[in-house]
Every structure is written in C-alpha cells, then in structure tokens.
CSV table of C-alpha atoms in Angstrom, one decimal:
chain,number,residue,atom,x,y,z
A,3,MET,CA,-5.4,-1.9,-16.0
A,4,LYS,CA,-5.3,0.8,-13.4
A,5,LEU,CA,-8.3,0.5,-11.1
A,6,LEU,CA,-9.4,3.5,-9.0
A,7,ARG,CA,-12.2,4.6,-6.7
A,8,TYR,CA,-13.3,8.2,-6.8
A,9,GLY,CA,-15.7,10.5,-4.9
A,10,ARG,CA,-16.3,11.7,-1.4
A,11,ALA,CA,-14.9,9.5,1.4
A,12,GLY,CA,-17.4,6.7,2.1
A,13,GLN,CA,-19.2,7.3,-1.2
A,14,GLU,CA,-16.6,6.3,-3.7
A,15,LYS,CA,-17.5,4.7,-7.1
A,16,PRO,CA,-15.4,2.3,-9.1
A,17,GLY,CA,-13.4,3.6,-12.0
A,18,LEU,CA,-10.3,3.0,-14.1
A,19,LEU,CA,-7.8,4.8,-16.3
A,20,ASP,CA,-8.1,4.0,-20.0
A,21,ALA,CA,-5.1,3.9,-22.3
A,22,GLN,CA,-5.2,7.7,-22.8
A,23,GLY,CA,-5.2,8.3,-19.0
A,24,VAL,CA,-8.9,9.3,-18.9
A,25,LEU,CA,-10.7,8.3,-15.7
A,26,ARG,CA,-13.8,6.2,-16.6
A,27,ASP,CA,-16.7,5.2,-14.4
A,28,VAL,CA,-17.2,1.5,-14.4
A,29,SER,CA,-20.1,1.3,-12.0
A,30,GLN,CA,-22.3,-0.1,-14.8
A,31,LEU,CA,-20.0,-3.1,-14.9
A,32,VAL,CA,-18.9,-3.7,-11.3
A,33,ALA,CA,-20.5,-2.7,-8.0
A,34,ASP,CA,-17.1,-1.9,-6.5
A,35,TRP,CA,-13.5,-3.1,-6.6
A,36,CYS,CA,-13.7,-5.7,-3.9
A,37,GLY,CA,-14.1,-9.4,-3.3
A,38,ALA,CA,-14.9,-11.5,-6.3
A,39,GLU,CA,-14.6,-8.5,-8.7
A,40,LEU,CA,-10.8,-8.7,-8.1
A,41,ALA,CA,-10.5,-12.3,-9.2
A,42,PRO,CA,-8.0,-12.7,-12.1
A,43,GLU,CA,-10.7,-14.2,-14.4
A,44,LYS,CA,-13.1,-11.3,-13.7
A,45,LEU,CA,-10.4,-8.7,-14.4
A,46,ALA,CA,-9.5,-10.6,-17.6
A,47,LEU,CA,-13.2,-10.3,-18.8
A,48,LEU,CA,-13.2,-6.6,-18.1
A,49,ARG,CA,-10.0,-6.1,-20.2
A,50,ASP,CA,-12.0,-7.2,-23.3
A,51,HIS,CA,-14.7,-4.6,-22.7
A,52,GLN,CA,-14.7,-1.4,-24.8
A,53,LEU,CA,-13.4,0.8,-22.0
A,54,GLU,CA,-13.4,4.0,-24.0
A,55,ALA,CA,-17.1,3.8,-24.3
A,56,LEU,CA,-17.6,4.1,-20.6
A,57,PRO,CA,-18.5,7.5,-19.1
A,58,ALA,CA,-15.6,9.9,-18.4
A,59,VAL,CA,-15.4,11.3,-14.9
A,60,ALA,CA,-15.0,15.1,-14.5
A,61,ALA,CA,-11.5,16.2,-13.6
A,62,GLY,CA,-10.8,17.1,-10.0
A,63,GLU,CA,-12.6,14.3,-8.3
A,64,ARG,CA,-11.1,13.0,-5.0
A,65,LEU,CA,-9.4,9.6,-5.3
A,66,GLY,CA,-9.9,7.1,-2.5
A,67,CYS,CA,-8.3,3.8,-1.6
A,68,PRO,CA,-8.6,1.8,-4.9
A,69,VAL,CA,-9.8,-1.3,-3.0
A,70,ALA,CA,-13.2,-1.3,-1.2
A,71,ARG,CA,-14.0,-3.3,2.0
A,72,VAL,CA,-10.4,-4.4,2.7
A,73,GLY,CA,-10.7,-7.3,5.1
A,74,LYS,CA,-7.2,-7.0,6.6
A,75,ILE,CA,-3.9,-5.4,6.1
A,76,VAL,CA,-1.0,-7.7,6.8
A,77,CYS,CA,2.4,-6.0,7.1
A,78,VAL,CA,5.9,-7.2,6.8
A,79,GLY,CA,8.6,-5.6,8.9
A,80,LEU,CA,12.3,-5.3,8.2
A,81,ASN,CA,12.1,-6.7,4.6
A,82,TYR,CA,15.0,-4.6,3.3
A,83,ALA,CA,18.4,-5.3,4.8
A,84,ASP,CA,19.3,-1.6,4.7
A,85,HIS,CA,16.2,-0.6,6.7
A,86,ALA,CA,16.9,-3.4,9.2
A,87,ALA,CA,20.4,-2.0,9.6
A,88,GLU,CA,19.3,1.6,10.1
A,89,THR,CA,17.0,0.5,12.9
A,90,GLY,CA,19.7,-1.5,14.6
A,91,ALA,CA,18.0,-4.9,13.9
A,92,ALA,CA,19.5,-8.0,12.3
A,93,ALA,CA,18.0,-9.2,9.0
A,94,PRO,CA,15.2,-11.6,10.1
A,95,ALA,CA,15.4,-15.3,9.4
A,96,GLU,CA,11.7,-15.4,8.7
A,97,PRO,CA,9.3,-12.6,7.7
A,98,VAL,CA,8.3,-10.4,10.6
A,99,LEU,CA,4.5,-10.0,10.5
A,100,PHE,CA,2.1,-7.5,12.1
A,101,MET,CA,-1.3,-6.1,11.4
A,102,LYS,CA,-2.6,-2.6,10.5
A,103,ALA,CA,-6.2,-1.7,11.2
A,104,VAL,CA,-8.4,-1.2,8.2
A,105,THR,CA,-9.7,2.0,9.8
A,106,ALA,CA,-6.3,3.5,9.1
A,107,ILE,CA,-7.0,3.4,5.3
A,108,GLY,CA,-7.0,6.6,3.4
A,109,GLY,CA,-6.7,7.9,-0.2
A,110,PRO,CA,-3.6,9.1,-1.9
A,111,ALA,CA,-4.2,12.8,-1.2
A,112,ASP,CA,-6.0,12.6,2.1
A,113,ALA,CA,-4.6,14.4,5.2
A,114,VAL,CA,-2.4,12.3,7.5
A,115,GLN,CA,-3.3,12.9,11.1
A,116,ILE,CA,-0.8,13.7,13.9
A,117,PRO,CA,-2.8,12.4,16.9
A,118,PRO,CA,-2.8,13.9,20.3
A,119,GLY,CA,0.3,12.8,22.3
A,120,ALA,CA,2.1,11.6,19.1
A,121,ALA,CA,5.7,12.8,18.9
A,122,LYS,CA,7.4,10.3,16.6
A,123,VAL,CA,5.2,9.9,13.5
A,124,ASP,CA,7.2,8.5,10.7
A,125,TRP,CA,6.9,7.6,7.0
A,126,GLU,CA,7.5,4.3,5.1
A,127,VAL,CA,7.0,4.1,1.3
A,128,GLU,CA,6.0,0.5,0.4
A,129,LEU,CA,4.8,-1.8,-2.3
A,130,GLY,CA,1.3,-3.2,-1.5
A,131,ILE,CA,0.1,-6.5,-2.8
A,132,VAL,CA,-3.7,-6.8,-3.3
A,133,ILE,CA,-5.0,-10.4,-3.1
A,134,GLY,CA,-7.5,-11.4,-5.8
A,135,SER,CA,-8.5,-14.9,-4.7
A,136,ARG,CA,-8.6,-16.9,-1.5
A,137,ALA,CA,-5.2,-18.3,-0.5
A,138,THR,CA,-4.7,-20.9,2.2
A,139,ARG,CA,-1.4,-22.7,2.6
A,140,VAL,CA,-0.4,-21.9,-1.0
A,141,ALA,CA,2.9,-23.0,-2.4
A,142,GLU,CA,5.3,-20.3,-3.6
A,143,ALA,CA,5.0,-21.7,-7.1
A,144,GLN,CA,1.3,-20.9,-7.2
A,145,ALA,CA,1.4,-17.7,-5.0
A,146,LEU,CA,1.3,-15.1,-7.8
A,147,GLU,CA,-1.9,-16.7,-9.2
A,148,HIS,CA,-3.7,-15.2,-6.2
A,149,VAL,CA,-2.6,-11.6,-6.9
A,150,ALA,CA,-5.1,-9.1,-8.3
A,151,GLY,CA,-2.4,-6.4,-8.5
A,152,TYR,CA,-0.1,-3.9,-6.8
A,153,VAL,CA,-0.6,-0.5,-5.1
A,154,LEU,CA,1.5,2.3,-3.7
A,155,ALA,CA,1.4,2.5,0.1
A,156,ASN,CA,2.7,4.5,3.0
A,157,ASP,CA,2.9,2.6,6.3
A,158,VAL,CA,2.7,5.7,8.5
A,159,SER,CA,3.9,4.8,12.0
A,160,GLU,CA,4.1,6.4,15.5
A,161,ARG,CA,7.4,5.0,16.7
A,162,ALA,CA,6.9,5.7,20.4
A,163,TRP,CA,3.6,3.9,20.4
A,164,GLN,CA,5.2,1.1,18.3
A,165,MET,CA,8.4,0.5,20.3
A,166,GLU,CA,8.2,2.2,23.7
A,167,ARG,CA,4.7,1.3,25.0
A,168,GLY,CA,5.1,-2.5,25.3
A,169,GLY,CA,3.2,-5.2,23.5
A,170,THR,CA,3.1,-5.6,19.7
A,171,TRP,CA,3.8,-3.0,17.0
A,172,ASP,CA,0.1,-2.8,15.9
A,173,LYS,CA,-0.9,0.2,18.0
A,174,GLY,CA,1.8,2.3,16.5
A,175,LYS,CA,0.6,1.5,13.0
A,176,SER,CA,-3.1,1.8,13.1
A,177,HIS,CA,-4.3,5.3,13.9
A,178,ASP,CA,-6.8,6.8,11.4
A,179,SER,CA,-5.1,7.9,8.2
A,180,PHE,CA,-2.0,5.8,8.8
A,181,ALA,CA,-2.5,3.7,5.7
A,182,PRO,CA,-2.8,5.8,2.6
A,183,LEU,CA,-3.2,3.5,-0.4
A,184,GLY,CA,-3.3,4.4,-4.2
A,185,PRO,CA,-3.8,6.3,-6.3
A,186,TRP,CA,-4.6,3.1,-8.3
A,187,LEU,CA,-4.3,-0.6,-8.3
A,188,VAL,CA,-2.2,-1.8,-11.2
A,189,THR,CA,-3.4,-5.3,-12.2
A,190,ALA,CA,-0.9,-8.1,-12.0
A,191,ASP,CA,-0.7,-8.6,-15.8
A,192,GLU,CA,0.8,-5.1,-16.2
A,193,VAL,CA,3.6,-5.6,-13.6
A,194,SER,CA,6.2,-7.8,-15.3
A,195,ASP,CA,8.3,-8.2,-12.2
A,196,PRO,CA,7.3,-7.0,-8.7
A,197,HIS,CA,10.9,-7.4,-7.7
A,198,ARG,CA,12.1,-4.6,-10.0
A,199,ILE,CA,10.1,-1.6,-8.8
A,200,ALA,CA,11.9,1.7,-7.8
A,201,LEU,CA,10.2,3.6,-5.0
A,202,TRP,CA,10.9,6.9,-3.3
A,203,LEU,CA,9.6,9.4,-0.7
A,204,GLU,CA,10.2,13.1,0.0
A,205,VAL,CA,9.3,15.2,3.0
A,206,ASN,CA,9.0,18.9,2.4
A,207,GLY,CA,10.8,18.5,-0.9
A,208,ARG,CA,13.8,16.6,0.5
A,209,ARG,CA,14.3,13.1,-0.8
A,210,MET,CA,14.4,10.7,2.2
A,211,GLN,CA,13.9,7.3,0.7
A,212,ASN,CA,15.2,5.8,-2.6
A,213,GLY,CA,14.7,2.1,-2.8
A,214,ASN,CA,14.0,-0.8,-5.1
A,215,THR,CA,12.1,-4.0,-4.5
A,216,SER,CA,15.0,-5.9,-6.0
A,217,ASN,CA,16.4,-5.5,-2.4
A,218,PHE,CA,13.7,-7.5,-0.8
A,219,ILE,CA,14.9,-10.0,1.8
A,220,PHE,CA,11.7,-12.1,1.1
A,221,GLY,CA,10.1,-11.8,-2.3
A,222,VAL,CA,6.4,-11.6,-3.2
A,223,PRO,CA,5.7,-15.4,-3.7
A,224,LYS,CA,7.5,-16.2,-0.4
A,225,LEU,CA,5.5,-13.6,1.5
A,226,ILE,CA,2.1,-14.8,0.2
A,227,SER,CA,3.0,-18.4,0.8
A,228,TYR,CA,4.4,-17.7,4.3
A,229,ILE,CA,1.4,-15.6,5.4
A,230,SER,CA,-1.1,-18.1,4.1
A,231,ARG,CA,0.3,-20.7,6.4
A,232,PHE,CA,-0.9,-18.7,9.4
A,233,MET,CA,-4.1,-17.1,8.1
A,234,THR,CA,-6.3,-17.3,5.1
A,235,LEU,CA,-5.9,-14.4,2.7
A,236,GLU,CA,-9.1,-13.3,1.1
A,237,ALA,CA,-9.8,-11.3,-2.1
A,238,GLY,CA,-9.2,-7.6,-1.3
A,239,ASP,CA,-6.8,-8.2,1.5
A,240,VAL,CA,-3.6,-6.1,1.3
A,241,ILE,CA,-0.1,-7.1,2.1
A,242,LEU,CA,2.4,-4.3,2.8
A,243,THR,CA,5.9,-5.6,1.9
A,244,GLY,CA,8.2,-3.5,4.0
A,245,THR,CA,10.1,-0.2,3.4
A,246,PRO,CA,13.7,0.6,2.3
A,247,ALA,CA,16.2,2.7,4.3
A,248,GLY,CA,15.5,6.4,4.9
A,249,VAL,CA,12.8,6.5,7.5
A,250,GLY,CA,12.7,9.3,10.0
A,251,LEU,CA,13.8,7.0,12.8
A,252,GLY,CA,17.0,6.2,11.0
A,253,GLN,CA,18.1,9.8,10.2
A,254,LYS,CA,21.5,10.9,11.5
A,255,PRO,CA,22.7,12.5,13.7
A,256,GLU,CA,19.1,12.7,15.1
A,257,PRO,CA,15.8,11.1,14.1
A,258,VAL,CA,13.4,13.3,12.2
A,259,PHE,CA,9.6,13.0,12.7
A,260,LEU,CA,6.6,14.4,11.0
A,261,LYS,CA,4.7,17.5,12.4
A,262,PRO,CA,1.6,19.4,11.3
A,263,GLY,CA,2.1,21.2,8.0
A,264,ASP,CA,4.7,18.7,6.7
A,265,VAL,CA,4.1,17.4,3.2
A,266,MET,CA,5.0,13.9,2.0
A,267,ARG,CA,5.3,13.0,-1.6
A,268,LEU,CA,6.0,9.4,-2.6
A,269,GLY,CA,5.8,7.2,-5.7
A,270,ALA,CA,6.8,4.0,-7.3
A,271,ASP,CA,7.4,2.9,-10.9
A,272,GLY,CA,4.0,2.5,-12.6
A,273,LEU,CA,2.1,2.8,-9.4
A,274,GLY,CA,1.6,6.6,-9.4
A,275,GLU,CA,2.2,9.1,-6.6
A,276,GLN,CA,0.8,10.3,-3.3
A,277,ARG,CA,0.8,13.8,-1.8
A,278,LEU,CA,-0.1,13.9,1.8
A,279,VAL,CA,-0.3,16.9,4.2
A,280,CYS,CA,0.1,16.3,7.9
A,281,VAL,CA,-2.5,17.9,10.1
A,282,ALA,CA,-3.0,18.0,13.9
A,283,VAL,CA,-6.2,16.4,15.3
C-alpha cells in the first residue's frame, strides 16, 4: 500500500492510494499514520479492507509528510562509496550516525528554505526507512520485521554549518524544511528488495544524482540492527540511509549550492517524486 497524509500543514488527514491511483480518506479507520498504526499486523488488517469503498479525496490537495508525529530522524552518512570519495572521505568501517531535527520535516512539494546567512545549501536524495515496531538491540536476521515501509527523502544540508562551524553535523542538517519526506510511504510488503532501488535528483532540470541502493556500504538490516544497539527505535521513527554521488559539494571544478528560485526534482523507483522550490526566509 501507499500511505499518505493530505491537507494543510498541521491539519493533515490519513489517506492512501488505491490500486487505481485514487487518493482515499482512511480517517474512519485510523486516526493517523503514526505509532501502533504502522505495526505490520495493523497494516496487514487494513490490506483486507475494501479500500475502494472509502471516500475519494478531491484532486489538488497538498500532500504532507506521510508519517505523523515522527519521534526522531536518524541519519547515516557516507553510506555510498562514490559519495564518500567525492567528499574526500574514506569509506567508513562502521555506519556514521547523526540526527536531524523533526522540526525540519516537510512535504514533497513544500518550499525549501534558504536561511539567513546560509551560503552552502546542498541536496541529498535518499531512501528513508520507516520503523513499524519497537526495535532494541535487534539482530540483523530480524531487523526487517520492524519495518513499516520506505519513503523518498531529501537530506537538505547547509555544508558550512555542517562542516565549518565545529561540533557535530546536526546543526547543518536541521533547519526548518531540510527534511522533505514523501509523497507516500510504501509498505514493506510492496518493496521486494530495498537494495535494488534506483534514485535520482535534478536541479533546474539538470540531472545531478543517479544512484542505486545496490551500492550501499551498509544494507538496511545492518543499519537497523546497528542503530538499535545505541538507541531504541520506535514506531514512526525514520532512518535516512545516505546519498549517492552528485551532491553540490562534490561538483567539479567548483561546488554548486542552492539559491532562492532553484527547483529540485527527485525520485526513486516506486516511491514517487518530489518537486521543491527554494525560497529565501
């Protein structure tokens, strides 16, 4: 299934796309796509429901982040060897982890802010993992049992704040609008192999990133198991799995960064597309 949330920011309702691509309101069945509603067994029950009988939603509604009340966003850095190389870093021996503030979350067509003083805002198309049930110190063999589904993500980053201001990466990753997610969450049963997903990103019509999750350094079970050793993962938490080569920082002969008016388009196999306009704030 493809789970969505639609409506004005802060007032979204739960929905899904039926087999014909019609957006249906599911608020009579679930309060929202969060917490226990994302458990694999709950999603399995919903699959058996007569979805075509649910109310259709009028065209043109804004889509928000497909997951409500995200508890935390755990990010993995340098998880593609080609991206590590373009940044001048060695491939890591263990996953590189950092956090992204949940206040950065936006929808798949919301504006991306270029904050005051920001001069090196960059793009990163990524596969996001949405956790469906609590995971604490899980083994790799059981890790996928805790996955509700997968989502398209853009790990927008201010590189100067990330790399030139001291401390950890988090402050370069967490400004409002720096975590567009969606358009939908594809449930795990419809993703046969999360390690065979092509993903891409364009800026102003120019293709900048072409990648595939087959080039992960650390795969999905490894990441879930590894992260769950250091923190409990709760239903609705999101893991961003890293980005392939082609970010602005790695462009030759000079880096290229986003400015107001730039338009990003990005997509991934089966996970839909985003269109994001950059605006000054």
